[in-house]
PDB file of C-alpha atoms in Angstrom:
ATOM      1  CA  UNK A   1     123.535  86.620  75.912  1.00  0.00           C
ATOM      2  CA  UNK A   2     126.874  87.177  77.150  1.00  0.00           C
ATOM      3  CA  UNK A   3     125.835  90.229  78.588  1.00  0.00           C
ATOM      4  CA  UNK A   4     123.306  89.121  80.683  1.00  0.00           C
ATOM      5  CA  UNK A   5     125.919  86.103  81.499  1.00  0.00           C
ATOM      6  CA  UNK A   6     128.310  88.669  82.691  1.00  0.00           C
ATOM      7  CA  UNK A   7     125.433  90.162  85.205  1.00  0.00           C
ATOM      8  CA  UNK A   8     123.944  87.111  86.660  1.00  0.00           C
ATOM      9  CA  UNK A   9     127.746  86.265  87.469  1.00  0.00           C
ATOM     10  CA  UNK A  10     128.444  89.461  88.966  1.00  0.00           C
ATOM     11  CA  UNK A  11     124.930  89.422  91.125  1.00  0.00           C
ATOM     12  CA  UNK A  12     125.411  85.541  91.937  1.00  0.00           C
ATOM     13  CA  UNK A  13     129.160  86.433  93.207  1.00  0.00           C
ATOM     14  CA  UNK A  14     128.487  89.219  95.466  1.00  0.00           C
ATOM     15  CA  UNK A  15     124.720  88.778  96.404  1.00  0.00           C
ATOM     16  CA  UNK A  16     125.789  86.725  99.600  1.00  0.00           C
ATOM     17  CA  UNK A  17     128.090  88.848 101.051  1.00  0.00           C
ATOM     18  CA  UNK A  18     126.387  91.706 100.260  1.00  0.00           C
ATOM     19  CA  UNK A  19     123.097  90.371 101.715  1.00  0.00           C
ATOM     20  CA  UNK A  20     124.496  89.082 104.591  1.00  0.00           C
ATOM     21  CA  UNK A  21     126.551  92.338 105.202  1.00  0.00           C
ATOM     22  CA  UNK A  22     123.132  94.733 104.940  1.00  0.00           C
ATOM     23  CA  UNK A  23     121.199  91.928 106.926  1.00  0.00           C
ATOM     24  CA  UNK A  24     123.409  92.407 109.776  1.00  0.00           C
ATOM     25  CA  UNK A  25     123.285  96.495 109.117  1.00  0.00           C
ATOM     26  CA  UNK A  26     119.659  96.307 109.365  1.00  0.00           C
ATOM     27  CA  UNK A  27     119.061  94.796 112.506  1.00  0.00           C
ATOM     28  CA  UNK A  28     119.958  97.791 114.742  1.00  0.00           C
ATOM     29  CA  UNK A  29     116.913  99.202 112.935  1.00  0.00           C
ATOM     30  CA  UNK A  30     114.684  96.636 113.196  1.00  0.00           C
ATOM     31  CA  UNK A  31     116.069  96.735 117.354  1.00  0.00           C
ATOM     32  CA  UNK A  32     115.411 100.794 116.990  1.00  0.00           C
ATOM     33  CA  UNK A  33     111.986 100.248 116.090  1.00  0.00           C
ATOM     34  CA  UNK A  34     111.051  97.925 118.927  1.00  0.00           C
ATOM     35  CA  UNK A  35     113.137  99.261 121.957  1.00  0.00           C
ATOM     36  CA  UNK A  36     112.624 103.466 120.826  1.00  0.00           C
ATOM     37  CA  UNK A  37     109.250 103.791 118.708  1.00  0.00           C
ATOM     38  CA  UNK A  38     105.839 103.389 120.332  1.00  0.00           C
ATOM     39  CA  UNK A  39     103.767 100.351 119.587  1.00  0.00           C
ATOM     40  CA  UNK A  40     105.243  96.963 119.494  1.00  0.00           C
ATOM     41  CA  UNK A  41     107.382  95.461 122.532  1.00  0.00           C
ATOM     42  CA  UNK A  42     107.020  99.832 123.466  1.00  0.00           C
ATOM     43  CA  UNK A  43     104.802  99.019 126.374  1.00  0.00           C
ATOM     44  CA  UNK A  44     104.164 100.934 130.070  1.00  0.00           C
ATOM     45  CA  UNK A  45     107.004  99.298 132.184  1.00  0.00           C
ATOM     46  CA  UNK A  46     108.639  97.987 129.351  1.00  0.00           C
ATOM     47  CA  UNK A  47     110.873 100.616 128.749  1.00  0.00           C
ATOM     48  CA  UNK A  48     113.882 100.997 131.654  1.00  0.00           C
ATOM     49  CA  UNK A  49     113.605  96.976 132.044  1.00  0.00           C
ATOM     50  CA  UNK A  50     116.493  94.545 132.532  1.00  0.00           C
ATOM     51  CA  UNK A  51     115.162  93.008 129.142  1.00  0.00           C
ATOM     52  CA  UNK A  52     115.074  96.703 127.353  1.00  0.00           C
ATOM     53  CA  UNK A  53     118.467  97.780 128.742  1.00  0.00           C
ATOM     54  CA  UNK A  54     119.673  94.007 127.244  1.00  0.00           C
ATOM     55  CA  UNK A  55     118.084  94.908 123.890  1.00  0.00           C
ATOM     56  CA  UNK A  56     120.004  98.945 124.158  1.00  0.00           C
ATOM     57  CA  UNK A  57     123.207  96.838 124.738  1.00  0.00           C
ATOM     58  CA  UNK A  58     122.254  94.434 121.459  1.00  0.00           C
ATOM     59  CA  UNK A  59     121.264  97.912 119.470  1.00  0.00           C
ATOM     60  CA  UNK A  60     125.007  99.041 120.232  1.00  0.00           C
ATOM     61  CA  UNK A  61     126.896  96.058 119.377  1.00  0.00           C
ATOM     62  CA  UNK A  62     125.037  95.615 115.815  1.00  0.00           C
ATOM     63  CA  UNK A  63     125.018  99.302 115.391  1.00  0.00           C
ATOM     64  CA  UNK A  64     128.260  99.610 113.719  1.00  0.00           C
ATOM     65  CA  UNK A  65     127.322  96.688 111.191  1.00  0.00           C
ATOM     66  CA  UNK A  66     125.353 100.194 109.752  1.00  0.00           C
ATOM     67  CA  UNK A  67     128.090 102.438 108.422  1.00  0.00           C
ATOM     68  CA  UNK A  68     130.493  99.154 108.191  1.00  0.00           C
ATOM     69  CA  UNK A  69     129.037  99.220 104.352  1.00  0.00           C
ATOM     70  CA  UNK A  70     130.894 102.288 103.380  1.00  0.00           C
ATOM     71  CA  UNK A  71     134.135 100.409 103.979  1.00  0.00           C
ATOM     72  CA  UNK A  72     132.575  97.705 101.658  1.00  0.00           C
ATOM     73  CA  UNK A  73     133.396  99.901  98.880  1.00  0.00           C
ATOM     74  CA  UNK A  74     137.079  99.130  98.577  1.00  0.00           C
ATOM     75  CA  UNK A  75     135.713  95.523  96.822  1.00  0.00           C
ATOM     76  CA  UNK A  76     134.448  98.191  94.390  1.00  0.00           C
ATOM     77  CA  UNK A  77     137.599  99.041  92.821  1.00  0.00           C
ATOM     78  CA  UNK A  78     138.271  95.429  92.377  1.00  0.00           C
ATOM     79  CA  UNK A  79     134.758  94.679  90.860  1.00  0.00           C
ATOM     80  CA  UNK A  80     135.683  97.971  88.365  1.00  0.00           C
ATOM     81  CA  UNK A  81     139.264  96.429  88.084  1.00  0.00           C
ATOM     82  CA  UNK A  82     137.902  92.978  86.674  1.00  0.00           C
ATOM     83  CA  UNK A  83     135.570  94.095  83.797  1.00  0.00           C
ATOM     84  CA  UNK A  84     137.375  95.906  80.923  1.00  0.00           C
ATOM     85  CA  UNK A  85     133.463  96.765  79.960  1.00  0.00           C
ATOM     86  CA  UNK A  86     132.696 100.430  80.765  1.00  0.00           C
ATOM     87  CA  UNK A  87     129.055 100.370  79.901  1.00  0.00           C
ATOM     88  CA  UNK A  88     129.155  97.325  82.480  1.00  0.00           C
ATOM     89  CA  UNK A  89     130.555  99.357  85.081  1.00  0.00           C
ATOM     90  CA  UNK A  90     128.229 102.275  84.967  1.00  0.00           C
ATOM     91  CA  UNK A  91     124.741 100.351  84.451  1.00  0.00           C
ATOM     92  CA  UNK A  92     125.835  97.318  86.887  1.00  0.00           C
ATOM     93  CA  UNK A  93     128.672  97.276  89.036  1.00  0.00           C
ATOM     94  CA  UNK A  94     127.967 101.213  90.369  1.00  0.00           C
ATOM     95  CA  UNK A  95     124.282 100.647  90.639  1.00  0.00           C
ATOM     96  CA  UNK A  96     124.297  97.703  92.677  1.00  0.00           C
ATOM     97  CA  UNK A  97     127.327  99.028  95.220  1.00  0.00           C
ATOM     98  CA  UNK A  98     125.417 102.756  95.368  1.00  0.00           C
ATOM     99  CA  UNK A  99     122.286 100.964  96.265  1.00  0.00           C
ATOM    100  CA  UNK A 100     124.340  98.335  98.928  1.00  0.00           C
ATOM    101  CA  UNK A 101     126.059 101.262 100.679  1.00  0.00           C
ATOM    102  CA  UNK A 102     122.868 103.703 100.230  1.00  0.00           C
ATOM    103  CA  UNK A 103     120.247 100.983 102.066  1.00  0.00           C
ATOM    104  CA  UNK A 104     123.265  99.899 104.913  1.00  0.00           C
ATOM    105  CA  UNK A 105     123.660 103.323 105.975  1.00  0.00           C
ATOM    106  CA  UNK A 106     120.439 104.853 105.831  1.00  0.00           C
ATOM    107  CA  UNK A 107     119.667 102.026 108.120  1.00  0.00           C
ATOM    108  CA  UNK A 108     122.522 103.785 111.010  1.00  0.00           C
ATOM    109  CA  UNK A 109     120.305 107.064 109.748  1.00  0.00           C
ATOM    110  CA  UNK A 110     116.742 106.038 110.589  1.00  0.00           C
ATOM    111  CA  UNK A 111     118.225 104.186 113.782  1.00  0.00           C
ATOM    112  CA  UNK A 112     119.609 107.260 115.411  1.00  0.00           C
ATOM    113  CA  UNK A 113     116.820 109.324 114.482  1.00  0.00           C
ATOM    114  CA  UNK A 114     114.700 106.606 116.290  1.00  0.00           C
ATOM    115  CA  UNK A 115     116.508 106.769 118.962  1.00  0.00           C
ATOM    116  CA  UNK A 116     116.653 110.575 119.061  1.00  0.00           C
ATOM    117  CA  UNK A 117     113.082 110.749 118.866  1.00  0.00           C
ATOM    118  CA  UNK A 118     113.284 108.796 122.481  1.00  0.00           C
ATOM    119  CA  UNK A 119     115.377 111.217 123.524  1.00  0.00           C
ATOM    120  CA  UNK A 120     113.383 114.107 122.556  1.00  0.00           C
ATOM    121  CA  UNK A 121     109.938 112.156 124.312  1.00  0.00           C
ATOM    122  CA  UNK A 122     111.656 112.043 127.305  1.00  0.00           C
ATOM    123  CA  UNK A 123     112.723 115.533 127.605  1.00  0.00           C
ATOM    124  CA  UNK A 124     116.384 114.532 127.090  1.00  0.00           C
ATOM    125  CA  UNK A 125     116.814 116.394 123.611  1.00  0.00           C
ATOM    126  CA  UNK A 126     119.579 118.529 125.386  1.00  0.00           C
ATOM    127  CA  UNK A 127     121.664 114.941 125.594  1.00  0.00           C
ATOM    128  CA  UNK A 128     121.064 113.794 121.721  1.00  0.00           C
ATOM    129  CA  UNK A 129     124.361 115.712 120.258  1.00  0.00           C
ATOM    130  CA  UNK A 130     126.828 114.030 122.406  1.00  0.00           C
ATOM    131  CA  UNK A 131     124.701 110.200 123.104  1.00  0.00           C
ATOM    132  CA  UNK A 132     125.489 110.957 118.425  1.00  0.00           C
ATOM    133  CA  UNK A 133     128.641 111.464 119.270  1.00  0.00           C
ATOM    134  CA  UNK A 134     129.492 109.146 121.346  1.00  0.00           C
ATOM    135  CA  UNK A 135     127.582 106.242 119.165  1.00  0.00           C
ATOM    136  CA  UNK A 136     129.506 107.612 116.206  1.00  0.00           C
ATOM    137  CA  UNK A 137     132.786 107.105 118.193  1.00  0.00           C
ATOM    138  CA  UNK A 138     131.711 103.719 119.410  1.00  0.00           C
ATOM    139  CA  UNK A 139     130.692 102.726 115.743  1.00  0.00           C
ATOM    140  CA  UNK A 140     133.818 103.547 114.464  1.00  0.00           C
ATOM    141  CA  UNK A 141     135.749 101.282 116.928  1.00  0.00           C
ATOM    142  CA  UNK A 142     133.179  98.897 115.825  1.00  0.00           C
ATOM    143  CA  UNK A 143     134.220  99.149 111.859  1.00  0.00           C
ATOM    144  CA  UNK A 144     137.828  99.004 112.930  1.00  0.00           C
ATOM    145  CA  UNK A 145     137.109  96.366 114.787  1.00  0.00           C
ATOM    146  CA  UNK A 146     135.576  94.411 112.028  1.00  0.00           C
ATOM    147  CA  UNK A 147     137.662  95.719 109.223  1.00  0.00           C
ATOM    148  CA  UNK A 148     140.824  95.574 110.426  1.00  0.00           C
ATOM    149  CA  UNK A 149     140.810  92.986 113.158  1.00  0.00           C
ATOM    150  CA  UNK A 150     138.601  90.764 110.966  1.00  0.00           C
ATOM    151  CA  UNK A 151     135.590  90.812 114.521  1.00  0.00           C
ATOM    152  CA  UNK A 152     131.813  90.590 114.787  1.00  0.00           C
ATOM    153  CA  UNK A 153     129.242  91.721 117.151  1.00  0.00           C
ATOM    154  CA  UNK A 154     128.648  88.599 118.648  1.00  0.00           C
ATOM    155  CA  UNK A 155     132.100  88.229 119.105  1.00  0.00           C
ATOM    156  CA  UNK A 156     131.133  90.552 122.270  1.00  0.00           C
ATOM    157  CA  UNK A 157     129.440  87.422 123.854  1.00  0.00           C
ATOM    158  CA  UNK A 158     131.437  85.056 122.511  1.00  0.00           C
ATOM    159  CA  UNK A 159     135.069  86.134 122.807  1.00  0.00           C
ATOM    160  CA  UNK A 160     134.574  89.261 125.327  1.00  0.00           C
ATOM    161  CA  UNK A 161     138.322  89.298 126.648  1.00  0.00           C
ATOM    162  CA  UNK A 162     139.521  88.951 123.081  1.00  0.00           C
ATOM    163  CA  UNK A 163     137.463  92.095 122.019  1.00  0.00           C
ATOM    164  CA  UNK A 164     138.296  93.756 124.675  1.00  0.00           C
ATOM    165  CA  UNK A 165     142.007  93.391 124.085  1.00  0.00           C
ATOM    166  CA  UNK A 166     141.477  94.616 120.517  1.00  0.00           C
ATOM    167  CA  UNK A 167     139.962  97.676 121.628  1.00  0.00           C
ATOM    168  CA  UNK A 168     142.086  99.060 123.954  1.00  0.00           C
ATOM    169  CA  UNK A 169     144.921  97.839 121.598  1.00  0.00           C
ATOM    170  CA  UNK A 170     142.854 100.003 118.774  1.00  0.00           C
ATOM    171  CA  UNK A 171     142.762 103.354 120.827  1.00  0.00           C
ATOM    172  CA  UNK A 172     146.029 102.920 121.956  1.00  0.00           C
ATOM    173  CA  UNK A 173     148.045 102.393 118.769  1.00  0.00           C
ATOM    174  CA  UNK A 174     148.887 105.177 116.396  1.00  0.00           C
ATOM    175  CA  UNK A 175     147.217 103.709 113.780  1.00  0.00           C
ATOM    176  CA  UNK A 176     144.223 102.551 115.378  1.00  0.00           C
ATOM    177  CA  UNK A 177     143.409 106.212 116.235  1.00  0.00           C
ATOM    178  CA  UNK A 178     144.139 107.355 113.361  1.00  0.00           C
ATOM    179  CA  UNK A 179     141.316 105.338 112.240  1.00  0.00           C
ATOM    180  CA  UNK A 180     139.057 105.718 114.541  1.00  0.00           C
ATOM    181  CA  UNK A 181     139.361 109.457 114.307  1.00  0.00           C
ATOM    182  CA  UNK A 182     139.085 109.643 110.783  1.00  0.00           C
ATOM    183  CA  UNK A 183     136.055 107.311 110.569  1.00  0.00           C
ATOM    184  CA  UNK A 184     134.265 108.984 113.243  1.00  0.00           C
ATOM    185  CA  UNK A 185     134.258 112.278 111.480  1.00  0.00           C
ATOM    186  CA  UNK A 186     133.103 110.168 108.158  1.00  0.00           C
ATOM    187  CA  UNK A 187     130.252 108.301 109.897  1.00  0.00           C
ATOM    188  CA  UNK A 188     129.229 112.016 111.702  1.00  0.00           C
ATOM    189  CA  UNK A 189     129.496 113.793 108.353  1.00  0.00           C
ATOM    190  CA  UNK A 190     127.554 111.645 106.083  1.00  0.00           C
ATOM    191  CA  UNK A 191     125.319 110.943 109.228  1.00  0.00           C
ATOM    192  CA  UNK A 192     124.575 114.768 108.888  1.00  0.00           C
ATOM    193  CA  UNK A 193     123.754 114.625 105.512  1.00  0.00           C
ATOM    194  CA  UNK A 194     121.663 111.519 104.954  1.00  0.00           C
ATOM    195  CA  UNK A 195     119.918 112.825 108.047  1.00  0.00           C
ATOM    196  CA  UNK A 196     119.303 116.325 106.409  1.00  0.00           C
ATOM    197  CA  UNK A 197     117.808 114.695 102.774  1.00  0.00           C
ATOM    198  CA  UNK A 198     115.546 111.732 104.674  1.00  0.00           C
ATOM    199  CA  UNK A 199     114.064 114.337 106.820  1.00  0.00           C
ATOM    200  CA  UNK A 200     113.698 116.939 104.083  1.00  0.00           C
ATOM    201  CA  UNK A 201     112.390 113.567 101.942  1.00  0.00           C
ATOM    202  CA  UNK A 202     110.066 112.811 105.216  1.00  0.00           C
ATOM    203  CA  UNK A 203     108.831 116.224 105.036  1.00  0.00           C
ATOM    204  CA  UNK A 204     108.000 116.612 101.837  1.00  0.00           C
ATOM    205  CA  UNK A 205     106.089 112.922 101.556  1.00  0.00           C
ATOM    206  CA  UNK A 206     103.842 114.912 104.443  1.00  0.00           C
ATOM    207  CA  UNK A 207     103.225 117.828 102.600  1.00  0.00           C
ATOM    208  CA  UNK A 208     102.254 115.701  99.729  1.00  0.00           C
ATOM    209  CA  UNK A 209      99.549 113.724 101.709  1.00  0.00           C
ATOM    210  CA  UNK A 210      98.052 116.611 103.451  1.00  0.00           C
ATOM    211  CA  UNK A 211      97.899 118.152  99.795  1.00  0.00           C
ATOM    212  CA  UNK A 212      96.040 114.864  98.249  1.00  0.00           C
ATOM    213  CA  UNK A 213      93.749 114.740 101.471  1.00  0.00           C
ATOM    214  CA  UNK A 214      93.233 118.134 100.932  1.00  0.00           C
ATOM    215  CA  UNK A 215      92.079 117.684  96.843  1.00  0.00           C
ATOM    216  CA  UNK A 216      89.812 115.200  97.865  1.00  0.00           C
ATOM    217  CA  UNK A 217      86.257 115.701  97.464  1.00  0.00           C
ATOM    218  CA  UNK A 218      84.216 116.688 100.764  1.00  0.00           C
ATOM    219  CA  UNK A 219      80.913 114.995  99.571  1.00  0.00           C
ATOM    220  CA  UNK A 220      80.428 112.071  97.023  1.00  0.00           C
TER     221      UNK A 220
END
């Protein structure tokens, strides 16, 4: 009983800001499916609009609420720190962060592939590397922004001169590039990776289908 105490505490005390942190990292994927996959508001016209190019400027300003999560794991040396339980550790705490920081950033993943799938329709593939690049850059302002300087995206709208001031301060400082430089090649590495295994994982669900459609009976 006082195990399963000991959980419901630990979900009830970090389920809100962890759900409100991977509700926020999910929304420049919900925005990637609308403004760079077909279907949906992906209508003749639609695309190149004053109301797309508003939505492109939304995708940007949420996007860095994506790999934001990874940072999230300093509260898991705390969480670690506050349990002398082991077992609880391993089968709770871990599980629960791994899954946080695995959903939150395969969200930046699947939005930049969206978006490089765009790219690629469009006959701009030779532009994807550095439009990564530069979004990886951007999105690492972005988590020093909101790490450090304690902002939010719609902070952007809200307090524009503020944010603005806080960026240039941010490239300007020592520190602040430091930062920046060292999270951008984080964000680009793991992008690399979790891009490699949920294509590979993409792949594979394909080859899968086409082998069940294949085992199917042609006559019943």
């Amino acid at each position: 009983m006082s195990s399963l105490h000991n959980v419901l505490s630990f979900l009830y005390g970090n389920s809100f800001w962890m759900g409100w942190n991977l509700f926020l990292a999910l929304i420049p994927l919900v925005l990637s499916l609308f403004l760079f996959q077909p279907g949906s508001l992906f209508q003749p016209g639609f695309q190149g609009s004053l109301i797309w190019w508003l939505g492109v400027l939304a995708f940007v300003a949420f996007l860095p609420n994506a790999p934001y999560v990874v940072t999230d794991l300093i509260h898991l040396i705390r969480a670690i720190q506050a349990t002398d339980s082991l077992l609880f550790s391993l089968l709770v705490i871990l599980p629960t962060y791994l899954l946080f920081v695995l959903a939150g950033f395969e969200s930046y993943v699947l939005s930049l592939i969206n978006l490089g799938r765009l790219l690629q329709q469009k006959g701009l593939s030779h532009w994807a590397d550095a439009i990564k690049l530069l979004l990886h850059g951007l999105c690492a302002i972005g988590v020093y922004l909101g790490r450090i300087e304690r902002l939010n995206s719609w902070d952007l709208v809200l307090r524009p001169m503020q944010v603005l001031q806080k960026t240039i301060a941010s490239i300007t400082t020592t520190q602040g590039l430091i930062f920046i430089l060292l999270a951008t090649s984080v964000i680009a590495l793991l992008y690399t990776i979790f891009k490699a295994i949920t294509l590979a994982l993409w792949s594979q669900g394909q080859n899968l289908r086409l082998q069940q459609t294949d085992d199917l009976p042609t006559e019943l």
